[in-house]
mmCIF file of C-alpha atoms and ligand atoms in Angstrom:
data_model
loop_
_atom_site.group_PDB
_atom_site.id
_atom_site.type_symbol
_atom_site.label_atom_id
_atom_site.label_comp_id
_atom_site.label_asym_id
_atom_site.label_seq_id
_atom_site.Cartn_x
_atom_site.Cartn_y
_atom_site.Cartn_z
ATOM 1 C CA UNK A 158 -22.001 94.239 -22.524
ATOM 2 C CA UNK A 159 -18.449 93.622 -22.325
ATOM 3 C CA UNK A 160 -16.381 93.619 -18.861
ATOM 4 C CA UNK A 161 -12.584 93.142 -18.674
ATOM 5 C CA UNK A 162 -10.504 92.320 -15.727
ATOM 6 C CA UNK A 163 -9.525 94.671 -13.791
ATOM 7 C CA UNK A 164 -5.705 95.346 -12.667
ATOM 8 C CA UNK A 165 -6.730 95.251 -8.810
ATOM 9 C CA UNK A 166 -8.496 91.817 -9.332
ATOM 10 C CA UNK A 167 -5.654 90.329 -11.686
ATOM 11 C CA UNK A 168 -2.798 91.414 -8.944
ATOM 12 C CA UNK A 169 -4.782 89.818 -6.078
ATOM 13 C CA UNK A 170 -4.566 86.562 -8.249
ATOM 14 C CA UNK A 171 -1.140 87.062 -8.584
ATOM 15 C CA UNK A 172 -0.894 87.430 -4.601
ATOM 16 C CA UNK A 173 -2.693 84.828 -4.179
ATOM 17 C CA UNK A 174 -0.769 82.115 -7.108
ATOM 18 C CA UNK A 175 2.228 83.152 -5.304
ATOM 19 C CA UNK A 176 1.749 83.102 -1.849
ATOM 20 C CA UNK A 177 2.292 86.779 -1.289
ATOM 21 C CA UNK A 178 1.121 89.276 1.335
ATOM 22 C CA UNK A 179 -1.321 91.917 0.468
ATOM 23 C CA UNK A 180 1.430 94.860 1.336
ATOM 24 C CA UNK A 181 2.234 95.274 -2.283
ATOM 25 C CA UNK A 182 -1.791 95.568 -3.019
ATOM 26 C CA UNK A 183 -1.600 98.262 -0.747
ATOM 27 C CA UNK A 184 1.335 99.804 -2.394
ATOM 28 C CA UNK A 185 -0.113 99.477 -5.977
ATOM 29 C CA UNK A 186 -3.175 100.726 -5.038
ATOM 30 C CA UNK A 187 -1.604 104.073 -4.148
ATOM 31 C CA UNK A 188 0.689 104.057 -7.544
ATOM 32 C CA UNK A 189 -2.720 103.661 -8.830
ATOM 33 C CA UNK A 190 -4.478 106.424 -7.719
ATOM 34 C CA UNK A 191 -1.258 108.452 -7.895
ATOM 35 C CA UNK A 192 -1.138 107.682 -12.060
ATOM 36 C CA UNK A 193 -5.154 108.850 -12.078
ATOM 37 C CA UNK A 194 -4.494 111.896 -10.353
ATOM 38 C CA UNK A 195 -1.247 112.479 -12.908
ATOM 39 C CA UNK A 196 -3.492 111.596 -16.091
ATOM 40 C CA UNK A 197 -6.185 114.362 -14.752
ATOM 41 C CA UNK A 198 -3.680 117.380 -13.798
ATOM 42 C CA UNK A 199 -1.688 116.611 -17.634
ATOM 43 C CA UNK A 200 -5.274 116.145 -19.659
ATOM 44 C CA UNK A 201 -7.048 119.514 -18.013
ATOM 45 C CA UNK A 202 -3.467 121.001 -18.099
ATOM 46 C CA UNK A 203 -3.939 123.476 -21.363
ATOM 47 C CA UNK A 204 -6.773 124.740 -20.145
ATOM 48 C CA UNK A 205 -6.089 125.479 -16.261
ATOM 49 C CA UNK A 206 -2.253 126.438 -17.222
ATOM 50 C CA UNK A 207 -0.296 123.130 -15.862
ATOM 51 C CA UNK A 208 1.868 122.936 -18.933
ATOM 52 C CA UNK A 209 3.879 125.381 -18.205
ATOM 53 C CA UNK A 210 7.329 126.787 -16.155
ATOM 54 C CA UNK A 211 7.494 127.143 -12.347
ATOM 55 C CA UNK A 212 10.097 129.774 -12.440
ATOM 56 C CA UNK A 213 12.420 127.489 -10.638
ATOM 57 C CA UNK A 214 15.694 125.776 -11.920
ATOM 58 C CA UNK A 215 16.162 121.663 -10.150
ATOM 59 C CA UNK A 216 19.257 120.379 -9.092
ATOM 60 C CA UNK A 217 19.980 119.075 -12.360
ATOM 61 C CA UNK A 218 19.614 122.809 -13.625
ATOM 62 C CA UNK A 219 16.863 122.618 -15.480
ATOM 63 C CA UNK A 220 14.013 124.754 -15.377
ATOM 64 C CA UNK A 221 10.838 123.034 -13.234
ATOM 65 C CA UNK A 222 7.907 122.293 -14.984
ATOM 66 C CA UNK A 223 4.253 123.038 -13.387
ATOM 67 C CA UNK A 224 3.102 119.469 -13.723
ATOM 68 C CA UNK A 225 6.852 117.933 -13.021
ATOM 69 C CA UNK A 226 6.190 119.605 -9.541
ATOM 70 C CA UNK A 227 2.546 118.264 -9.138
ATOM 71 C CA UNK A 228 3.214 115.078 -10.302
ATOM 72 C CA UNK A 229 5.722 114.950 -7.791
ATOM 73 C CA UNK A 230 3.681 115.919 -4.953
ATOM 74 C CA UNK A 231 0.571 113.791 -6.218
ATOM 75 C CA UNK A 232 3.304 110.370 -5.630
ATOM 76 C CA UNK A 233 4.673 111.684 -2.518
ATOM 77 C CA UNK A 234 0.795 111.867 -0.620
ATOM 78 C CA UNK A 235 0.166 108.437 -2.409
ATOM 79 C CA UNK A 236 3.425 106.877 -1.293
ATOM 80 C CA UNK A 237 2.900 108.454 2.373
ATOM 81 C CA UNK A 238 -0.721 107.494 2.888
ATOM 82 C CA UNK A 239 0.197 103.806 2.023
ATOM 83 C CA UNK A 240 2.300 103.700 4.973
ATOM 84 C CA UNK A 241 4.761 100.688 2.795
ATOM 85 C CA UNK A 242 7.382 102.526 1.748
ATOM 86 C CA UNK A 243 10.839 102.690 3.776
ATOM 87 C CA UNK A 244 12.191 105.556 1.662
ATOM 88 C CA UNK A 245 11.388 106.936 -2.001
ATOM 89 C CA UNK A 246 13.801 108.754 -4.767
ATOM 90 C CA UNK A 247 12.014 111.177 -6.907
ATOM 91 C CA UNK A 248 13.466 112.611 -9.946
ATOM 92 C CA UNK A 249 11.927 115.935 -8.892
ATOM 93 C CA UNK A 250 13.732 115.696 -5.571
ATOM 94 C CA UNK A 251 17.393 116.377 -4.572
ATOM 95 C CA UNK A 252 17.772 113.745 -1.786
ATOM 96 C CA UNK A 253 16.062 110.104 -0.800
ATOM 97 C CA UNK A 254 13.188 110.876 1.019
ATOM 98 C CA UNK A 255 12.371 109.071 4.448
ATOM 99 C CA UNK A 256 8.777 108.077 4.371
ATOM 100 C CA UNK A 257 7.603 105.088 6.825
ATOM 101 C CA UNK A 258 11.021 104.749 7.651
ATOM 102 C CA UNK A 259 10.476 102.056 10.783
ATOM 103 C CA UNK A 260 7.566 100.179 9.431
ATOM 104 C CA UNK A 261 7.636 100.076 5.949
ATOM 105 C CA UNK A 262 8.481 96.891 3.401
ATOM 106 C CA UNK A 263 9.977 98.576 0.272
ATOM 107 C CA UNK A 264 11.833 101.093 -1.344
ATOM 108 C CA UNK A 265 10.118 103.365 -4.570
ATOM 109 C CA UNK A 266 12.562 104.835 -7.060
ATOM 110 C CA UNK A 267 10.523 107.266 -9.252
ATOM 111 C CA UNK A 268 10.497 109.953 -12.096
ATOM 112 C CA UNK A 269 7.059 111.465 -11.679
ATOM 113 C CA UNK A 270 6.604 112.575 -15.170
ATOM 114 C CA UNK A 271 9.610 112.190 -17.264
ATOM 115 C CA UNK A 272 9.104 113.567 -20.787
ATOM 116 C CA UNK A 273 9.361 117.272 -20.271
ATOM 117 C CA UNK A 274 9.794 118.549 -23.831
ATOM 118 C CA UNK A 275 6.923 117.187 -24.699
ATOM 119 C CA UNK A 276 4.521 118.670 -22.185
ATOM 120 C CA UNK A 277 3.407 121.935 -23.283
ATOM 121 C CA UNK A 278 2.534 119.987 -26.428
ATOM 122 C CA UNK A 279 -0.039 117.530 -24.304
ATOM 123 C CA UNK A 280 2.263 114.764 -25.892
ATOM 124 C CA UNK A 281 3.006 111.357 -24.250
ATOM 125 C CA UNK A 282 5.065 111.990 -20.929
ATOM 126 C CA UNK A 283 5.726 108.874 -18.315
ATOM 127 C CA UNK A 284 5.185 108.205 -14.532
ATOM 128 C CA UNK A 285 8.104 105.593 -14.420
ATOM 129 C CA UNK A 286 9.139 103.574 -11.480
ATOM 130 C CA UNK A 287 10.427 101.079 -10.158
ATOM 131 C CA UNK A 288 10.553 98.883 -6.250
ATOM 132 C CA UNK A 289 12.582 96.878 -3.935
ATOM 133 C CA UNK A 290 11.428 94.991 -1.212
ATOM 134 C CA UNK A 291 13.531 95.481 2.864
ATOM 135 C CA UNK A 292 15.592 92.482 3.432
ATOM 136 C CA UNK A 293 13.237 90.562 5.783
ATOM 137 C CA UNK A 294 15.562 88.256 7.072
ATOM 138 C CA UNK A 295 18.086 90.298 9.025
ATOM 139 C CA UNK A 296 18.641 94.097 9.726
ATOM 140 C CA UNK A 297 18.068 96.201 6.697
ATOM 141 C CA UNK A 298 20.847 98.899 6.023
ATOM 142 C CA UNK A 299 18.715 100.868 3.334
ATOM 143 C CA UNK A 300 21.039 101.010 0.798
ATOM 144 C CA UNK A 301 19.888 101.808 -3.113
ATOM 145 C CA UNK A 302 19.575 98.615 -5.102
ATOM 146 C CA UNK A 303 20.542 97.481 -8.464
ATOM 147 C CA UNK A 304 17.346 96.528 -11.184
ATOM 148 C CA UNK A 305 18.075 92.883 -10.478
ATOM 149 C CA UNK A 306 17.061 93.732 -6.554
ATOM 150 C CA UNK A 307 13.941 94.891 -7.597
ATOM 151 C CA UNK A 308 10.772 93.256 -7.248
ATOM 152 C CA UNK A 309 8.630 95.014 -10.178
ATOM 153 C CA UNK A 310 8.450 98.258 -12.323
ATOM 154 C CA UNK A 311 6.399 99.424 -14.398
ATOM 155 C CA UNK A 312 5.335 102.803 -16.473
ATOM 156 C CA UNK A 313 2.247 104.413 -17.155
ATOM 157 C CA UNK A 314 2.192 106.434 -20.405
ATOM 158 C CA UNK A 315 0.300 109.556 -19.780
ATOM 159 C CA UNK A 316 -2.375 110.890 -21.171
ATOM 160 C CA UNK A 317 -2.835 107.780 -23.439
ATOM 161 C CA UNK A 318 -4.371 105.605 -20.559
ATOM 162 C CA UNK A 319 -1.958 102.614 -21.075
ATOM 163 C CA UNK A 320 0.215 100.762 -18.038
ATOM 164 C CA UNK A 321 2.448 98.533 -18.343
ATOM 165 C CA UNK A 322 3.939 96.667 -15.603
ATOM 166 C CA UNK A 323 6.421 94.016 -14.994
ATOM 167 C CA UNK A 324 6.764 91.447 -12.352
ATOM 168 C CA UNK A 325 9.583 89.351 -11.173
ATOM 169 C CA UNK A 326 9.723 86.211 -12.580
ATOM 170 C CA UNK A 327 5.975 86.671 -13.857
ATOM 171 C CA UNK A 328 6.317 88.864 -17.369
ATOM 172 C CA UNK A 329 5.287 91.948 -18.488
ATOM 173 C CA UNK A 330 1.700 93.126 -18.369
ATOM 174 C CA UNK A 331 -0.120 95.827 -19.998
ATOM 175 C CA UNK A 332 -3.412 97.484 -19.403
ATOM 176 C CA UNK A 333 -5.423 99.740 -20.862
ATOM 177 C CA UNK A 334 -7.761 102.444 -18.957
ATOM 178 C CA UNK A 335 -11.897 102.521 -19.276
ATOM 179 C CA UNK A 336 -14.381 103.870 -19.118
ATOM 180 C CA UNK A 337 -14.380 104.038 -15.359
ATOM 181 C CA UNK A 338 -11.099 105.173 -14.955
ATOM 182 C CA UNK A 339 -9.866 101.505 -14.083
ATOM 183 C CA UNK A 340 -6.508 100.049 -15.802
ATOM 184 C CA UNK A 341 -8.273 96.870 -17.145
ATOM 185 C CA UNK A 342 -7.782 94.116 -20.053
ATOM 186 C CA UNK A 343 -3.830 92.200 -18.908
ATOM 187 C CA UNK A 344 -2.042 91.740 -21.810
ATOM 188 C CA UNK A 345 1.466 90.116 -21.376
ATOM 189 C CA UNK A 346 4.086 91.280 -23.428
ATOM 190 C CA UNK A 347 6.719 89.046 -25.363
ATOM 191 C CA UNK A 348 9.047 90.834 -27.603
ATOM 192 C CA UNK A 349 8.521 89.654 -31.115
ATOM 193 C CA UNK A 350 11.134 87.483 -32.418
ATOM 194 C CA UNK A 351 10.276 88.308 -36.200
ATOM 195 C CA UNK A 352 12.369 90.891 -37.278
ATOM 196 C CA UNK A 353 9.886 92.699 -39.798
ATOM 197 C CA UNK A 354 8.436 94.985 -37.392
ATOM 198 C CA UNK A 355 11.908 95.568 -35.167
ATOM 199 C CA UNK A 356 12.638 99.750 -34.912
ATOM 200 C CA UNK A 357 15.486 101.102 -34.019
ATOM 201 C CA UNK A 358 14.768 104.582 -31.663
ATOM 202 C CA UNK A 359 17.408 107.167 -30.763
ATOM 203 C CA UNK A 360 17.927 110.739 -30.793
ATOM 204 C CA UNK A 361 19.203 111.028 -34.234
ATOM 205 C CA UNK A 362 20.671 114.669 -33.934
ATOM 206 C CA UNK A 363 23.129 112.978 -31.174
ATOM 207 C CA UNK A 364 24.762 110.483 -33.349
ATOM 208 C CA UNK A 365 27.506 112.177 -34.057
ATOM 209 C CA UNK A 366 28.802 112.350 -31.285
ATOM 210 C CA UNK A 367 28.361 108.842 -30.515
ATOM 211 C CA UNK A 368 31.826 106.405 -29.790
ATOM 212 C CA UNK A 369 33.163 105.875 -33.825
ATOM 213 C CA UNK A 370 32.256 102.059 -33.106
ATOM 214 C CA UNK A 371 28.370 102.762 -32.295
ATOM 215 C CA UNK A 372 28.311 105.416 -35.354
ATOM 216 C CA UNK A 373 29.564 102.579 -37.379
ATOM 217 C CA UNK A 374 26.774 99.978 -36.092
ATOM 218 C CA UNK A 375 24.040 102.716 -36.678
ATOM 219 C CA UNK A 376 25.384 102.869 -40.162
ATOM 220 C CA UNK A 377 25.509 99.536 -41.024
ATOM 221 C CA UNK A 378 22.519 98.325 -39.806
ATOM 222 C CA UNK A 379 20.005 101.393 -39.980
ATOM 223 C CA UNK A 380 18.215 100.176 -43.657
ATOM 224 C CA UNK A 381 17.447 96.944 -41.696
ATOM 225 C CA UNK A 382 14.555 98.947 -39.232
ATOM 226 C CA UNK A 383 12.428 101.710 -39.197
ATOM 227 C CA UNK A 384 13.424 104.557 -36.885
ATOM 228 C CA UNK A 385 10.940 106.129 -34.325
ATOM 229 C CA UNK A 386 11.965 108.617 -31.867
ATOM 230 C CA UNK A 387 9.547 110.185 -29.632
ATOM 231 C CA UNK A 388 11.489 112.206 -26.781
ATOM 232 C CA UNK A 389 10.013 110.346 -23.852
ATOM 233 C CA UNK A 390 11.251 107.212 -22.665
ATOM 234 C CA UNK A 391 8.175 105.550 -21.542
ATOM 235 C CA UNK A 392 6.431 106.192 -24.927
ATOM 236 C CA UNK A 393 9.441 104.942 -27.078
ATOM 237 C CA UNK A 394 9.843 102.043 -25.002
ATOM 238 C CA UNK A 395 6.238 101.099 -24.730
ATOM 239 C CA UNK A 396 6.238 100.918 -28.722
ATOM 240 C CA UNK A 397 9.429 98.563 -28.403
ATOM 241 C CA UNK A 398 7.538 96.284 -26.481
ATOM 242 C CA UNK A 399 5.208 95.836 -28.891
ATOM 243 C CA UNK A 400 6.844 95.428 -32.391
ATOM 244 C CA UNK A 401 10.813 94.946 -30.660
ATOM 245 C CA UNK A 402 14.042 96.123 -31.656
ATOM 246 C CA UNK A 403 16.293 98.308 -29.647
ATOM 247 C CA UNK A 404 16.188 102.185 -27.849
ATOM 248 C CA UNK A 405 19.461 103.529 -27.143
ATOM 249 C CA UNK A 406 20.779 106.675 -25.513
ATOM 250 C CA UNK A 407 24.339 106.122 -25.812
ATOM 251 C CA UNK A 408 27.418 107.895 -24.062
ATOM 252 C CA UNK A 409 28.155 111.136 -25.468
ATOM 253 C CA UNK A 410 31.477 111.364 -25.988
ATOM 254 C CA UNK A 411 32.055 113.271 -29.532
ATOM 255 C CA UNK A 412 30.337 116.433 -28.800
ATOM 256 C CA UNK A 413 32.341 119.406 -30.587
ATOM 257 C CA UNK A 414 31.534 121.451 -27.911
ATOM 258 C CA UNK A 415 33.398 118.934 -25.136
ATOM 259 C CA UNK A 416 31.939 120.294 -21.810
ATOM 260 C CA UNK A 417 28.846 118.722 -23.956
ATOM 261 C CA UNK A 418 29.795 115.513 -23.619
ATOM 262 C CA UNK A 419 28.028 112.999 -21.454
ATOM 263 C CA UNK A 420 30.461 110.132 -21.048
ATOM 264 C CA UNK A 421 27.801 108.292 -18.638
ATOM 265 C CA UNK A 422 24.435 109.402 -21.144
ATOM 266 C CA UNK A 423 22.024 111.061 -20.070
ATOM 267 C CA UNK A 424 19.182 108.802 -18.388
ATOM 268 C CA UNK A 425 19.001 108.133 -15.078
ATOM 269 C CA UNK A 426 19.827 104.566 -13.632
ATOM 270 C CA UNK A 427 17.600 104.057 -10.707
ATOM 271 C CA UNK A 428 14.326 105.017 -12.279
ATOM 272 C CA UNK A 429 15.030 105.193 -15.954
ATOM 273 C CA UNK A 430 17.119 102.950 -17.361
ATOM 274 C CA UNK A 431 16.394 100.035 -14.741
ATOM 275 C CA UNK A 432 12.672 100.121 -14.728
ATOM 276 C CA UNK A 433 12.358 99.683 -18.728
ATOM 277 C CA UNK A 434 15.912 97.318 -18.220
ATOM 278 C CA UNK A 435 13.639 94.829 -15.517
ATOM 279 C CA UNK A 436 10.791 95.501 -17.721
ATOM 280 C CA UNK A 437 12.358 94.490 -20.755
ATOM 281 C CA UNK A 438 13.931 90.884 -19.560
ATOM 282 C CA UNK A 439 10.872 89.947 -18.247
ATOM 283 C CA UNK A 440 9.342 90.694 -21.624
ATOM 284 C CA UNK A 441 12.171 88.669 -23.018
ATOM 285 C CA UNK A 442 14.853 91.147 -23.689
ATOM 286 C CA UNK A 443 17.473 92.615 -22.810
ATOM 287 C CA UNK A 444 19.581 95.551 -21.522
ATOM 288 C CA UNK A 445 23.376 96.496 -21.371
ATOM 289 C CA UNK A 446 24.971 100.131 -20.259
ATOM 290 C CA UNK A 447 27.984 101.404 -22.728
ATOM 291 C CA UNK A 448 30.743 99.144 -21.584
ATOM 292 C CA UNK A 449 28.388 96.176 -22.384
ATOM 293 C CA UNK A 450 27.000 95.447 -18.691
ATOM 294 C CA UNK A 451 23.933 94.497 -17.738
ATOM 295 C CA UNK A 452 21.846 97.781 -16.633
ATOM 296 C CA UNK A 453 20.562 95.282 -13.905
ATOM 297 C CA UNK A 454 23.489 94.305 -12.864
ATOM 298 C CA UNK A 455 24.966 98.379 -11.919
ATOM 299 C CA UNK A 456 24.681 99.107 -8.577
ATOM 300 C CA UNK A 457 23.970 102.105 -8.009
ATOM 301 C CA UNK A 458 26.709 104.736 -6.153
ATOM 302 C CA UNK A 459 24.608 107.904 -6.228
ATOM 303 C CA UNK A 460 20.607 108.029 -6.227
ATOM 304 C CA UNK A 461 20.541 110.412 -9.799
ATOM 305 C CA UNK A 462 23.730 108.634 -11.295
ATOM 306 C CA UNK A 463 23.309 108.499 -15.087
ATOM 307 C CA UNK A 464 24.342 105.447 -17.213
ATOM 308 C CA UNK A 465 23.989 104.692 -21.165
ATOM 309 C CA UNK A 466 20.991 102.357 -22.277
ATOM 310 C CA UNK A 467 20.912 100.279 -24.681
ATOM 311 C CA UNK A 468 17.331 97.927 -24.519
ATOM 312 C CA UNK A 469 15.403 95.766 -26.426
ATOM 313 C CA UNK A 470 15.626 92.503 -28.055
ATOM 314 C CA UNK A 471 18.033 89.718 -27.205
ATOM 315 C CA UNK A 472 20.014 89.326 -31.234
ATOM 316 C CA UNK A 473 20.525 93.181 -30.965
ATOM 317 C CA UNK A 474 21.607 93.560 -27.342
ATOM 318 C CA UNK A 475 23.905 90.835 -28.063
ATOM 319 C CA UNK A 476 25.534 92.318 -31.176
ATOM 320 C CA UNK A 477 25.911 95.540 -29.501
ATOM 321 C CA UNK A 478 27.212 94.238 -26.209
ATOM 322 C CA UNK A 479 30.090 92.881 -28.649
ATOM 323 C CA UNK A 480 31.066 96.216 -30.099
ATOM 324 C CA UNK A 481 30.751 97.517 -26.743
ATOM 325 C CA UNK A 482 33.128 95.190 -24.767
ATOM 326 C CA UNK A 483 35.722 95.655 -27.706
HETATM 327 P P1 AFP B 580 13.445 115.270 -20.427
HETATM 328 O O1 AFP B 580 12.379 115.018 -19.379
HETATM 329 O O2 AFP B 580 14.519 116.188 -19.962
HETATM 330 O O3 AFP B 580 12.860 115.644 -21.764
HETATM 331 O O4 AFP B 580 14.173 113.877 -20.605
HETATM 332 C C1 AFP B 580 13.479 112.787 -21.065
HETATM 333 C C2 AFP B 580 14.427 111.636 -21.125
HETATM 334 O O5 AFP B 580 14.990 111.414 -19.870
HETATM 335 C C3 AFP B 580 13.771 110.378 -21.668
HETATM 336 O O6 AFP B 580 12.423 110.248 -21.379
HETATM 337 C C4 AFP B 580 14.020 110.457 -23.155
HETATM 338 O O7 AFP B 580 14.121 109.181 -23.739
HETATM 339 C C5 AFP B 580 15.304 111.202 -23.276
HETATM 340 O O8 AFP B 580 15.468 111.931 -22.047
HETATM 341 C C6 AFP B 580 15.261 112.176 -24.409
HETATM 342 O O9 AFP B 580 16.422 112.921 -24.434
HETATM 343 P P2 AFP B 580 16.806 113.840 -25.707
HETATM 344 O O10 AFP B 580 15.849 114.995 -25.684
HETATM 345 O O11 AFP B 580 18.215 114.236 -25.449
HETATM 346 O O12 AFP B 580 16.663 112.994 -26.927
#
């Protein structure tokens, strides 16, 4: 027989190594259960009719998904019963929701299953997130913190059974579910540095309407990589972590429809483009938004505000951060 180790006992060593409280045990162990119950609702979801519309249109006007709205409610009873979190911001949900708002230690920016044209195929989908810890030295004013602020993120890619999660100053780990339904087997991710198995992944029926300069970059450089494009973030990116190279969703500014046009892109800062930013450095990449900043650097005005990605490995963030800051 073969056992593996199991997330739970490789994050108490990490508690442990580092000196740390068990608070953020207490806290994983409800994203945990949270990403079962997810993975359960999505795999039975053909059969018992989860893949479909709820009738209602969100605040971004789109029209709510069955499992975007139990997914949702599956994080919320996690993130409540842990009794940790100060305040959470769901994709799913128009404002920040107050949860242990006097005792808790951190903050839990979420999309609860972003992905959503691929879910009445049963095709990957994410439970993406990311967390900040209160200020423990003096009062703590709540406010909504940039990716460098926070203290891990991580994705779990649903219904394939892998998670992937990063740590500050500690790397980027992945697991892989059993048997059991335990996330087991750490595997810490370093971008490859050869180039031979780089991709390049982007909505492709976008690019025209890309800035001229990143049209010009795409064509220039797109017989160098293979292109994969998948639809949902946490699938594309978790393949980027493995063989490197560089996502984008650029700013849309060429549409020839204009009120099309997204000058700020499309994905969202605080539990998009941060998470796989934070998860991506400590991998040993990197991430810049379309005026060449780094994603972890933007603090964040509005809960939902959008910003342009570009992630992946250092040589290409670096070349694109120079067209960008032209
Ligand atoms: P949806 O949940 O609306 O499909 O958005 C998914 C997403 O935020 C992200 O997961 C994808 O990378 C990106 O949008 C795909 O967007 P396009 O469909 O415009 O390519």
């Amino acid at each position: 027989m073969q056992f593996e180790q199991t997330f739970i006992n490789f994050l108490l060593h990490h508690q442990e190594k580092y000196n740390r409280s068990y608070h953020f045990l207490v806290l994983m162990d409800a994203v945990i259960s949270a990403a079962k119950h997810i993975q359960h609702y999505y795999l039975t979801g053909a059969l018992k009719g989860n893949w479909g519309l709820t009738g209602d249109v969100n605040v971004q006007g789109e029209e709510v998904m069955r499992m975007d709205q139990i997914s949702h409610e599956i994080v919320i009873h996690y993130l409540k019963t842990s009794e940790r979190v100060i305040h959470t911001v769901s994709e799913e949900a128009e404002d920040i929701i107050p949860l242990a708002s006097d005792n808790g230690r951190y903050f839990f920016y979420f999309d609860p299953l972003d992905g959503s044209s691929n879910v009445s195929h049963g095709l990957p989908v994410g439970f993406l997130f990311g967390i900040a810890k209160r200020n423990l030295e003096g009062p703590e004013d709540g406010h909504l913190r940039a990716g460098r602020d926070y203290i891990a993120a991580g994705m779990f890619v649903i219904p394939t059974g892998t998670f992937t999660l990063a740590l500050r100053e500690a790397g980027t780990w992945r697991f892989h579910i059993d048997e059991t339904m335990n996330y087991v087997k750490p595997l810490r991710m370093t971008l490859p540095e050869k180039t031979k198995s780089w991709e390049l992944s982007f909505n492709e029926s976008n690019r025209h309407t890309f800035s001229e300069d990143i049209q010009k970059w795409i064509t220039e450089n797109e017989n160098k990589y293979a292109f994969r494009y998948l639809g949902a973030l946490a699938g594309d990116f978790h393949r980027l972590l493995s063989n490197g190279g560089m996502f984008m969703y650029p700013a849309i500014i060429n549409h020839p429809n204009p009120k099309k046009n997204r000058p700020l892109g499309k994905l969202r800062l605080m539990y998009e483009a941060s998470v796989v930013a934070f998860m991506c450095r400590e991998a040993g990449g990197d991430a810049v938004d379309e005026t060449g900043t780094p994603i972890l650097d933007l603090e964040p005005a509005k809960h939902h505000q959008r910003t342009a990605l570009y992630v992946g490995s250092k040589p290409l963030i670096e070349d694109i951060t120079r067209i960008l800051r032209k």
